[in-house]
Amino acid sequence: MTSDKTKVIESSEKDETIPTEMKAWEVVKPGPLDANPSPLKFTTKPVPTPKRGEVLVHIIACGVCHTDLHVTEGDLPVHQEHVTPGHEIVGKVVKNGPGTSRFELGDRIGVPWLRWTCGVCEYCRAGKENLCPNSLYTGWDHDGGYAEYVTVPEGFAYRIPERFDSMTAAPLLCAGIIGYRAFERANVPAGGRLGLYGFGGSAHLTAQLAMAQGIEVHVLTRGKDAREFALELGAASANGAYDLPPVKLDSAIIYAPVGDIVPKALEALKPGGTLAMAGIHSTDLPQLTYTEHIFHEKNLTSVESNTRRDGEEFLTLADRLNIHPEIHEYPLAKADEALKYVAAGDIKGACVLRVSEG
Ligand SMILES: [Zn+2]
Ligand SMILES: [Zn+2]
């Protein structure tokens, strides 16, 4: 039980400890990561003020997602000049904006990719807020987590299950949630066989989620370390990205942003199988052949963002099924190096920036 006196002390401490400026990365001008000058700059920004319905979060950890690379390198159009990337954020609430009621100061919450949806368009009203044309995204439309503080509309944040420490929890917030939506979109039958193309932060969580539910997982990826990691986690096979798996698949998910893989992945499907493309960006698809790739009622689909319901379902399952993200820790000041590691593609798990202790 917290006494009123304690609350007053917390409140005055809180005011003293929120600085006016913070360290943050920003995308100066999107372009290749290894260009000179770099598209990214480590700089100082004002600590944001939470608007109506928002809370201010002191960041502990922020995961490094492939989408951050697309924002930095310009594969995605600029939505906000000098944006701070990062949308797998775990931190503590340090200030409640006007009209908020959901969190207490000190609560540990997650700030995800989906920052806001309108709630009134036909998609929002149909329970498909991931397709909302008015949606806003953390680290693209609004400053994200490669920084010390971030704001979030309280209704779009998640509570983090206690089982996970903050660094380990970070990749759950996009890699995990989007992976879960891709898994749902891939429509894997009970006891079926699932192919995963690319094996980075997202796929290694989807693989665990699938295997924990009795699905046989086959991994196809370019990186040797990633293939070994997949086998360690319990995948039934691991081969090159353009190889055929040893068995026909019921479903497959492409995580790599490479359209050239699509024909191979469609060939690998059984009749009636489904291929879901999980990325927000992909290179174009090459020409497909009707008989080889589409006939036999094969389904080709994509994944756009996620609903808050997906997020809640995934975090509950991750807790219950003991999903364990494999992470590589980088200090905030080395976010550019972490992104280069993600770009290289031969990764064992996910990179996470350590921003503060907690
Ligand atoms: Zn909407
Ligand atoms: Zn992401």
Short mmCIF file of C-alpha atoms and ligand atoms in Angstrom, two decimals:
data_model
loop_
_atom_site.label_atom_id
_atom_site.label_comp_id
_atom_site.label_asym_id
_atom_site.label_seq_id
_atom_site.Cartn_x
_atom_site.Cartn_y
_atom_site.Cartn_z
CA MET A 1 0.00 0.00 0.00
CA THR A 2 1.47 3.32 -0.99
CA SER A 3 0.90 6.13 1.45
CA ASP A 4 -0.04 9.60 0.28
CA LYS A 5 3.24 10.84 1.67
CA THR A 6 5.21 8.44 -0.54
CA LYS A 7 3.23 9.57 -3.57
CA VAL A 8 4.13 13.18 -2.92
CA ILE A 9 7.82 12.28 -2.66
CA GLU A 10 7.65 10.25 -5.88
CA SER A 11 5.98 13.12 -7.64
CA SER A 12 8.57 15.70 -6.59
CA GLU A 13 11.42 13.29 -7.43
CA LYS A 14 9.86 12.70 -10.82
CA ASP A 15 9.83 16.41 -11.62
CA GLU A 16 13.48 16.70 -10.66
CA THR A 17 14.62 13.71 -12.67
CA ILE A 18 13.06 14.49 -16.04
CA PRO A 19 15.64 16.55 -17.88
CA THR A 20 14.78 19.01 -20.65
CA GLU A 21 17.17 17.47 -23.18
CA MET A 22 18.10 13.92 -24.09
CA LYS A 23 20.45 11.91 -26.24
CA ALA A 24 18.76 10.65 -29.40
CA TRP A 25 19.53 9.35 -32.87
CA GLU A 26 17.90 10.93 -35.88
CA VAL A 27 17.72 10.16 -39.58
CA VAL A 28 19.35 13.23 -41.11
CA LYS A 29 18.81 12.21 -44.72
CA PRO A 30 17.79 8.66 -45.66
CA GLY A 31 20.42 6.77 -47.61
CA PRO A 32 22.72 3.75 -47.52
CA LEU A 33 23.90 2.97 -43.99
CA ASP A 34 27.56 2.89 -44.99
CA ALA A 35 27.41 6.21 -46.90
CA ASN A 36 29.56 9.17 -45.92
CA PRO A 37 28.11 11.25 -44.31
CA SER A 38 26.01 8.68 -42.49
CA PRO A 39 22.21 8.97 -42.79
CA LEU A 40 22.09 8.70 -38.97
CA LYS A 41 23.28 11.19 -36.39
CA PHE A 42 23.66 10.83 -32.61
CA THR A 43 22.47 14.16 -31.29
CA THR A 44 20.55 16.03 -28.59
CA LYS A 45 16.79 16.58 -28.72
CA PRO A 46 14.30 18.10 -26.28
CA VAL A 47 12.56 15.57 -24.03
CA PRO A 48 9.03 15.34 -25.49
CA THR A 49 6.00 16.53 -23.55
CA PRO A 50 3.10 14.06 -23.37
CA LYS A 51 0.01 15.42 -25.13
CA ARG A 52 -3.60 14.65 -24.16
CA GLY A 53 -4.00 10.90 -23.68
CA GLU A 54 -0.24 10.26 -23.80
CA VAL A 55 2.32 9.22 -21.22
CA LEU A 56 6.05 9.97 -21.11
CA VAL A 57 8.30 6.92 -20.90
CA HIS A 58 11.89 6.81 -19.65
CA ILE A 59 13.37 4.23 -22.00
CA ILE A 60 15.26 1.21 -20.66
CA ALA A 61 15.65 -0.81 -23.86
CA CYS A 62 14.84 -0.51 -27.56
CA GLY A 63 15.03 -3.36 -30.06
CA VAL A 64 16.56 -2.86 -33.51
CA CYS A 65 14.13 -3.94 -36.23
CA HIS A 66 14.64 -4.39 -39.96
CA THR A 67 12.02 -1.66 -40.48
CA ASP A 68 14.41 0.83 -38.82
CA LEU A 69 16.79 0.00 -41.63
CA HIS A 70 14.07 0.73 -44.21
CA VAL A 71 13.38 4.10 -42.53
CA THR A 72 17.10 4.94 -42.36
CA GLU A 73 18.00 3.85 -45.88
CA GLY A 74 14.93 5.40 -47.53
CA ASP A 75 13.14 2.22 -48.64
CA LEU A 76 10.12 3.78 -46.91
CA PRO A 77 9.16 7.41 -47.70
CA VAL A 78 9.96 10.07 -45.10
CA HIS A 79 6.94 10.64 -42.83
CA GLN A 80 8.69 12.95 -40.37
CA GLU A 81 11.89 14.86 -41.01
CA HIS A 82 14.76 14.01 -38.64
CA VAL A 83 12.74 11.19 -37.11
CA THR A 84 14.22 9.10 -34.31
CA PRO A 85 13.84 5.42 -35.30
CA GLY A 86 12.96 2.55 -32.97
CA HIS A 87 9.66 0.91 -32.10
CA GLU A 88 10.42 -1.98 -29.75
CA ILE A 89 10.60 0.11 -26.63
CA VAL A 90 10.47 -0.93 -22.99
CA GLY A 91 10.56 1.70 -20.28
CA LYS A 92 8.92 3.20 -17.23
CA VAL A 93 6.12 5.73 -17.14
CA VAL A 94 7.53 8.94 -15.65
CA LYS A 95 4.77 11.40 -16.49
CA ASN A 96 1.06 11.18 -17.25
CA GLY A 97 -0.25 13.65 -19.81
CA PRO A 98 -3.68 15.30 -19.48
CA GLY A 99 -6.64 12.92 -19.62
CA THR A 100 -4.69 9.74 -18.88
CA SER A 101 -5.72 7.13 -16.32
CA ARG A 102 -4.31 3.77 -17.36
CA PHE A 103 -0.82 3.73 -15.82
CA GLU A 104 0.79 4.70 -12.53
CA LEU A 105 4.16 6.41 -12.46
CA GLY A 106 6.82 3.70 -12.43
CA ASP A 107 4.78 1.15 -14.39
CA ARG A 108 6.87 -0.76 -16.93
CA ILE A 109 5.28 -0.61 -20.37
CA GLY A 110 6.04 -1.44 -23.99
CA VAL A 111 5.79 1.05 -26.86
CA PRO A 112 5.21 -0.72 -30.19
CA TRP A 113 5.19 0.09 -33.91
CA LEU A 114 1.46 0.87 -34.07
CA ARG A 115 1.24 4.29 -32.41
CA TRP A 116 -2.28 5.37 -33.24
CA THR A 117 -5.35 4.48 -35.33
CA CYS A 118 -8.41 6.63 -35.96
CA GLY A 119 -11.06 4.31 -34.51
CA VAL A 120 -13.77 5.53 -36.91
CA CYS A 121 -12.80 4.40 -40.43
CA GLU A 122 -14.34 1.27 -41.96
CA TYR A 123 -11.25 -0.82 -41.11
CA CYS A 124 -11.07 0.30 -37.48
CA ARG A 125 -14.80 -0.35 -37.07
CA ALA A 126 -14.37 -3.82 -38.61
CA GLY A 127 -11.65 -4.80 -36.11
CA LYS A 128 -8.92 -4.36 -38.74
CA GLU A 129 -7.17 -1.32 -37.34
CA ASN A 130 -3.91 -2.58 -38.87
CA LEU A 131 -5.35 -1.46 -42.23
CA CYS A 132 -6.45 1.99 -40.96
CA PRO A 133 -5.42 4.55 -43.62
CA ASN A 134 -4.96 7.19 -40.91
CA SER A 135 -2.66 5.09 -38.71
CA LEU A 136 0.57 6.46 -37.27
CA TYR A 137 3.74 4.53 -36.48
CA THR A 138 6.42 4.89 -33.83
CA GLY A 139 9.84 5.69 -35.27
CA TRP A 140 8.39 6.68 -38.66
CA ASP A 141 5.54 9.20 -38.17
CA HIS A 142 6.71 10.08 -34.69
CA ASP A 143 9.99 9.94 -32.78
CA GLY A 144 10.81 6.47 -31.49
CA GLY A 145 13.09 4.63 -29.12
CA TYR A 146 16.68 5.29 -30.20
CA ALA A 147 16.56 7.92 -27.46
CA GLU A 148 16.20 8.32 -23.71
CA TYR A 149 12.51 9.31 -23.63
CA VAL A 150 9.45 8.75 -25.79
CA THR A 151 5.74 9.52 -25.58
CA VAL A 152 2.95 7.07 -26.38
CA PRO A 153 -0.85 7.28 -26.43
CA GLU A 154 -1.69 5.20 -23.37
CA GLY A 155 -4.22 3.01 -25.21
CA PHE A 156 -1.54 1.79 -27.62
CA ALA A 157 1.03 0.72 -25.01
CA TYR A 158 1.33 -2.79 -23.55
CA ARG A 159 2.04 -4.07 -20.09
CA ILE A 160 5.14 -6.29 -20.13
CA PRO A 161 4.75 -9.76 -18.55
CA GLU A 162 6.90 -10.01 -15.41
CA ARG A 163 8.72 -13.08 -16.70
CA PHE A 164 10.71 -10.97 -19.17
CA ASP A 165 13.49 -8.58 -18.22
CA SER A 166 13.32 -5.31 -20.15
CA MET A 167 16.10 -6.08 -22.65
CA THR A 168 14.67 -9.49 -23.48
CA ALA A 169 11.14 -8.12 -23.76
CA ALA A 170 12.01 -5.46 -26.37
CA PRO A 171 12.00 -7.72 -29.47
CA LEU A 172 8.60 -9.09 -28.50
CA LEU A 173 7.06 -5.70 -29.33
CA CYS A 174 7.52 -5.81 -33.10
CA ALA A 175 9.50 -8.90 -34.11
CA GLY A 176 7.24 -10.95 -31.88
CA ILE A 177 3.90 -9.30 -32.55
CA ILE A 178 4.33 -8.99 -36.34
CA GLY A 179 5.67 -12.54 -36.41
CA TYR A 180 2.52 -13.64 -34.62
CA ARG A 181 0.29 -11.85 -37.11
CA ALA A 182 2.27 -13.44 -39.98
CA PHE A 183 1.80 -16.83 -38.33
CA GLU A 184 -1.95 -16.21 -38.16
CA ARG A 185 -2.04 -14.99 -41.78
CA ALA A 186 -0.12 -18.10 -42.92
CA ASN A 187 -3.03 -20.22 -41.69
CA VAL A 188 -0.93 -23.18 -40.53
CA PRO A 189 -3.10 -26.23 -39.87
CA ALA A 190 -2.78 -28.05 -36.53
CA GLY A 191 0.28 -30.30 -36.66
CA GLY A 192 1.23 -28.81 -40.04
CA ARG A 193 4.54 -27.90 -41.64
CA LEU A 194 5.65 -24.27 -41.73
CA GLY A 195 8.51 -22.80 -43.77
CA LEU A 196 10.29 -19.66 -42.54
CA TYR A 197 12.30 -17.72 -45.15
CA GLY A 198 14.85 -15.52 -43.38
CA PHE A 199 15.70 -16.18 -39.76
CA GLY A 200 16.28 -12.95 -37.86
CA GLY A 201 14.60 -11.32 -34.89
CA SER A 202 11.05 -12.05 -35.95
CA ALA A 203 11.40 -15.56 -37.38
CA HIS A 204 13.26 -16.94 -34.36
CA LEU A 205 10.28 -15.96 -32.17
CA THR A 206 7.67 -17.28 -34.62
CA ALA A 207 9.59 -20.55 -34.81
CA GLN A 208 9.38 -20.97 -31.03
CA LEU A 209 5.71 -20.04 -30.99
CA ALA A 210 4.95 -22.56 -33.75
CA MET A 211 7.01 -25.43 -32.34
CA ALA A 212 5.51 -24.95 -28.87
CA GLN A 213 2.15 -25.66 -30.50
CA GLY A 214 3.24 -28.80 -32.36
CA ILE A 215 4.03 -27.27 -35.76
CA GLU A 216 7.02 -28.65 -37.70
CA VAL A 217 9.29 -25.76 -38.74
CA HIS A 218 11.62 -25.67 -41.76
CA VAL A 219 13.99 -22.71 -42.09
CA LEU A 220 15.40 -21.32 -45.36
CA THR A 221 17.92 -18.52 -44.98
CA ARG A 222 21.20 -17.25 -46.41
CA GLY A 223 23.19 -17.02 -43.17
CA LYS A 224 25.15 -20.03 -41.92
CA ASP A 225 25.01 -18.90 -38.27
CA ALA A 226 21.28 -18.29 -38.58
CA ARG A 227 20.78 -21.82 -40.00
CA GLU A 228 22.73 -23.36 -37.12
CA PHE A 229 20.71 -21.30 -34.65
CA ALA A 230 17.45 -22.51 -36.22
CA LEU A 231 18.52 -26.14 -35.75
CA GLU A 232 19.56 -25.43 -32.14
CA LEU A 233 16.08 -24.07 -31.49
CA GLY A 234 14.53 -27.26 -32.83
CA ALA A 235 13.80 -26.60 -36.51
CA ALA A 236 13.34 -29.84 -38.50
CA SER A 237 15.61 -28.57 -41.29
CA ALA A 238 17.64 -25.49 -42.27
CA ASN A 239 18.68 -24.74 -45.85
CA GLY A 240 19.65 -21.86 -48.13
CA ALA A 241 17.08 -19.16 -48.98
CA TYR A 242 16.63 -20.44 -52.57
CA ASP A 243 16.67 -24.17 -51.74
CA LEU A 244 13.57 -26.31 -51.59
CA PRO A 245 12.78 -27.69 -48.13
CA PRO A 246 13.02 -31.49 -47.71
CA VAL A 247 9.21 -31.80 -47.47
CA LYS A 248 6.25 -29.91 -48.97
CA LEU A 249 4.91 -27.16 -46.72
CA ASP A 250 1.37 -26.34 -45.60
CA SER A 251 2.33 -22.72 -45.01
CA ALA A 252 5.28 -20.40 -45.32
CA ILE A 253 6.27 -16.93 -44.18
CA ILE A 254 8.84 -14.75 -45.96
CA TYR A 255 10.65 -12.43 -43.55
CA ALA A 256 13.46 -11.44 -45.90
CA PRO A 257 12.56 -8.32 -47.95
CA VAL A 258 13.44 -10.18 -51.15
CA GLY A 259 10.74 -10.73 -53.79
CA ASP A 260 12.97 -13.19 -55.70
CA ILE A 261 12.30 -15.80 -53.02
CA VAL A 262 8.54 -15.83 -53.70
CA PRO A 263 8.49 -18.31 -56.63
CA LYS A 264 10.63 -20.81 -54.70
CA ALA A 265 8.45 -20.47 -51.63
CA LEU A 266 5.27 -20.99 -53.68
CA GLU A 267 6.82 -24.08 -55.32
CA ALA A 268 7.51 -25.48 -51.86
CA LEU A 269 3.82 -25.31 -50.88
CA LYS A 270 1.38 -28.20 -50.93
CA PRO A 271 -1.87 -27.70 -52.86
CA GLY A 272 -4.05 -25.26 -50.92
CA GLY A 273 -1.04 -23.90 -49.03
CA THR A 274 -0.53 -20.28 -47.99
CA LEU A 275 2.49 -18.01 -48.32
CA ALA A 276 2.49 -14.80 -46.23
CA MET A 277 5.01 -11.99 -46.84
CA ALA A 278 5.72 -10.46 -43.44
CA GLY A 279 7.70 -7.35 -44.37
CA ILE A 280 6.55 -3.74 -44.70
CA HIS A 281 8.88 -3.53 -47.70
CA SER A 282 10.06 -6.05 -50.29
CA THR A 283 11.84 -5.89 -53.59
CA ASP A 284 9.48 -6.64 -56.49
CA LEU A 285 8.35 -10.14 -57.31
CA PRO A 286 9.72 -11.75 -60.46
CA GLN A 287 7.36 -13.19 -63.04
CA LEU A 288 5.28 -16.07 -61.70
CA THR A 289 4.02 -19.05 -63.66
CA TYR A 290 0.39 -19.87 -63.17
CA THR A 291 0.79 -23.66 -63.17
CA GLU A 292 3.89 -23.86 -61.00
CA HIS A 293 3.20 -21.09 -58.52
CA ILE A 294 -0.49 -20.27 -58.17
CA PHE A 295 -2.59 -23.18 -59.44
CA HIS A 296 -3.70 -25.86 -56.95
CA GLU A 297 -5.38 -23.12 -54.94
CA LYS A 298 -2.22 -21.69 -53.46
CA ASN A 299 -2.65 -18.45 -51.55
CA LEU A 300 -0.22 -15.54 -51.60
CA THR A 301 -0.81 -12.80 -49.04
CA SER A 302 1.00 -10.15 -47.01
CA VAL A 303 1.02 -8.79 -43.48
CA GLU A 304 0.36 -5.17 -42.67
CA SER A 305 1.24 -4.08 -39.15
CA ASN A 306 -0.95 -5.56 -36.41
CA THR A 307 -3.99 -4.85 -34.31
CA ARG A 308 -3.76 -4.23 -30.58
CA ARG A 309 -5.59 -7.51 -30.15
CA ASP A 310 -2.72 -9.31 -31.95
CA GLY A 311 -0.31 -7.65 -29.54
CA GLU A 312 -2.20 -8.67 -26.43
CA GLU A 313 -2.66 -12.24 -27.71
CA PHE A 314 1.01 -12.60 -28.59
CA LEU A 315 2.31 -11.25 -25.27
CA THR A 316 -0.02 -13.61 -23.39
CA LEU A 317 1.19 -16.57 -25.47
CA ALA A 318 4.85 -15.53 -25.19
CA ASP A 319 4.46 -15.57 -21.42
CA ARG A 320 2.58 -18.87 -21.33
CA LEU A 321 4.77 -20.71 -23.85
CA ASN A 322 8.01 -19.34 -22.40
CA ILE A 323 9.20 -17.79 -25.65
CA HIS A 324 12.77 -16.61 -25.13
CA PRO A 325 14.19 -13.91 -27.41
CA GLU A 326 17.91 -14.28 -28.09
CA ILE A 327 19.42 -10.82 -27.84
CA HIS A 328 22.65 -8.98 -28.59
CA GLU A 329 23.14 -5.94 -26.41
CA TYR A 330 24.46 -2.66 -27.82
CA PRO A 331 24.74 0.67 -25.99
CA LEU A 332 22.46 3.44 -27.30
CA ALA A 333 25.52 5.25 -28.68
CA LYS A 334 26.20 2.29 -31.02
CA ALA A 335 22.78 2.04 -32.68
CA ASP A 336 24.41 2.51 -36.10
CA GLU A 337 26.61 -0.56 -35.54
CA ALA A 338 23.60 -2.60 -34.44
CA LEU A 339 21.76 -1.62 -37.63
CA LYS A 340 24.74 -2.70 -39.74
CA TYR A 341 24.66 -6.08 -38.04
CA VAL A 342 20.95 -6.41 -38.82
CA ALA A 343 21.63 -5.38 -42.44
CA ALA A 344 24.25 -8.11 -42.82
CA GLY A 345 21.45 -10.62 -42.30
CA ASP A 346 23.38 -13.42 -40.60
CA ILE A 347 22.07 -12.81 -37.16
CA LYS A 348 21.36 -15.03 -34.21
CA GLY A 349 18.27 -13.46 -32.68
CA ALA A 350 17.70 -9.71 -32.26
CA CYS A 351 19.80 -6.63 -31.44
CA VAL A 352 18.66 -4.51 -28.50
CA LEU A 353 19.91 -1.09 -27.42
CA ARG A 354 20.50 -0.64 -23.70
CA VAL A 355 19.37 2.92 -22.92
CA SER A 356 19.20 2.91 -19.11
CA GLU A 357 19.25 0.46 -16.21
CA GLY A 358 16.01 -1.26 -15.27
ZN ZN B 1 -9.07 3.90 -38.78
ZN ZN B 2 9.59 -3.60 -36.42
#
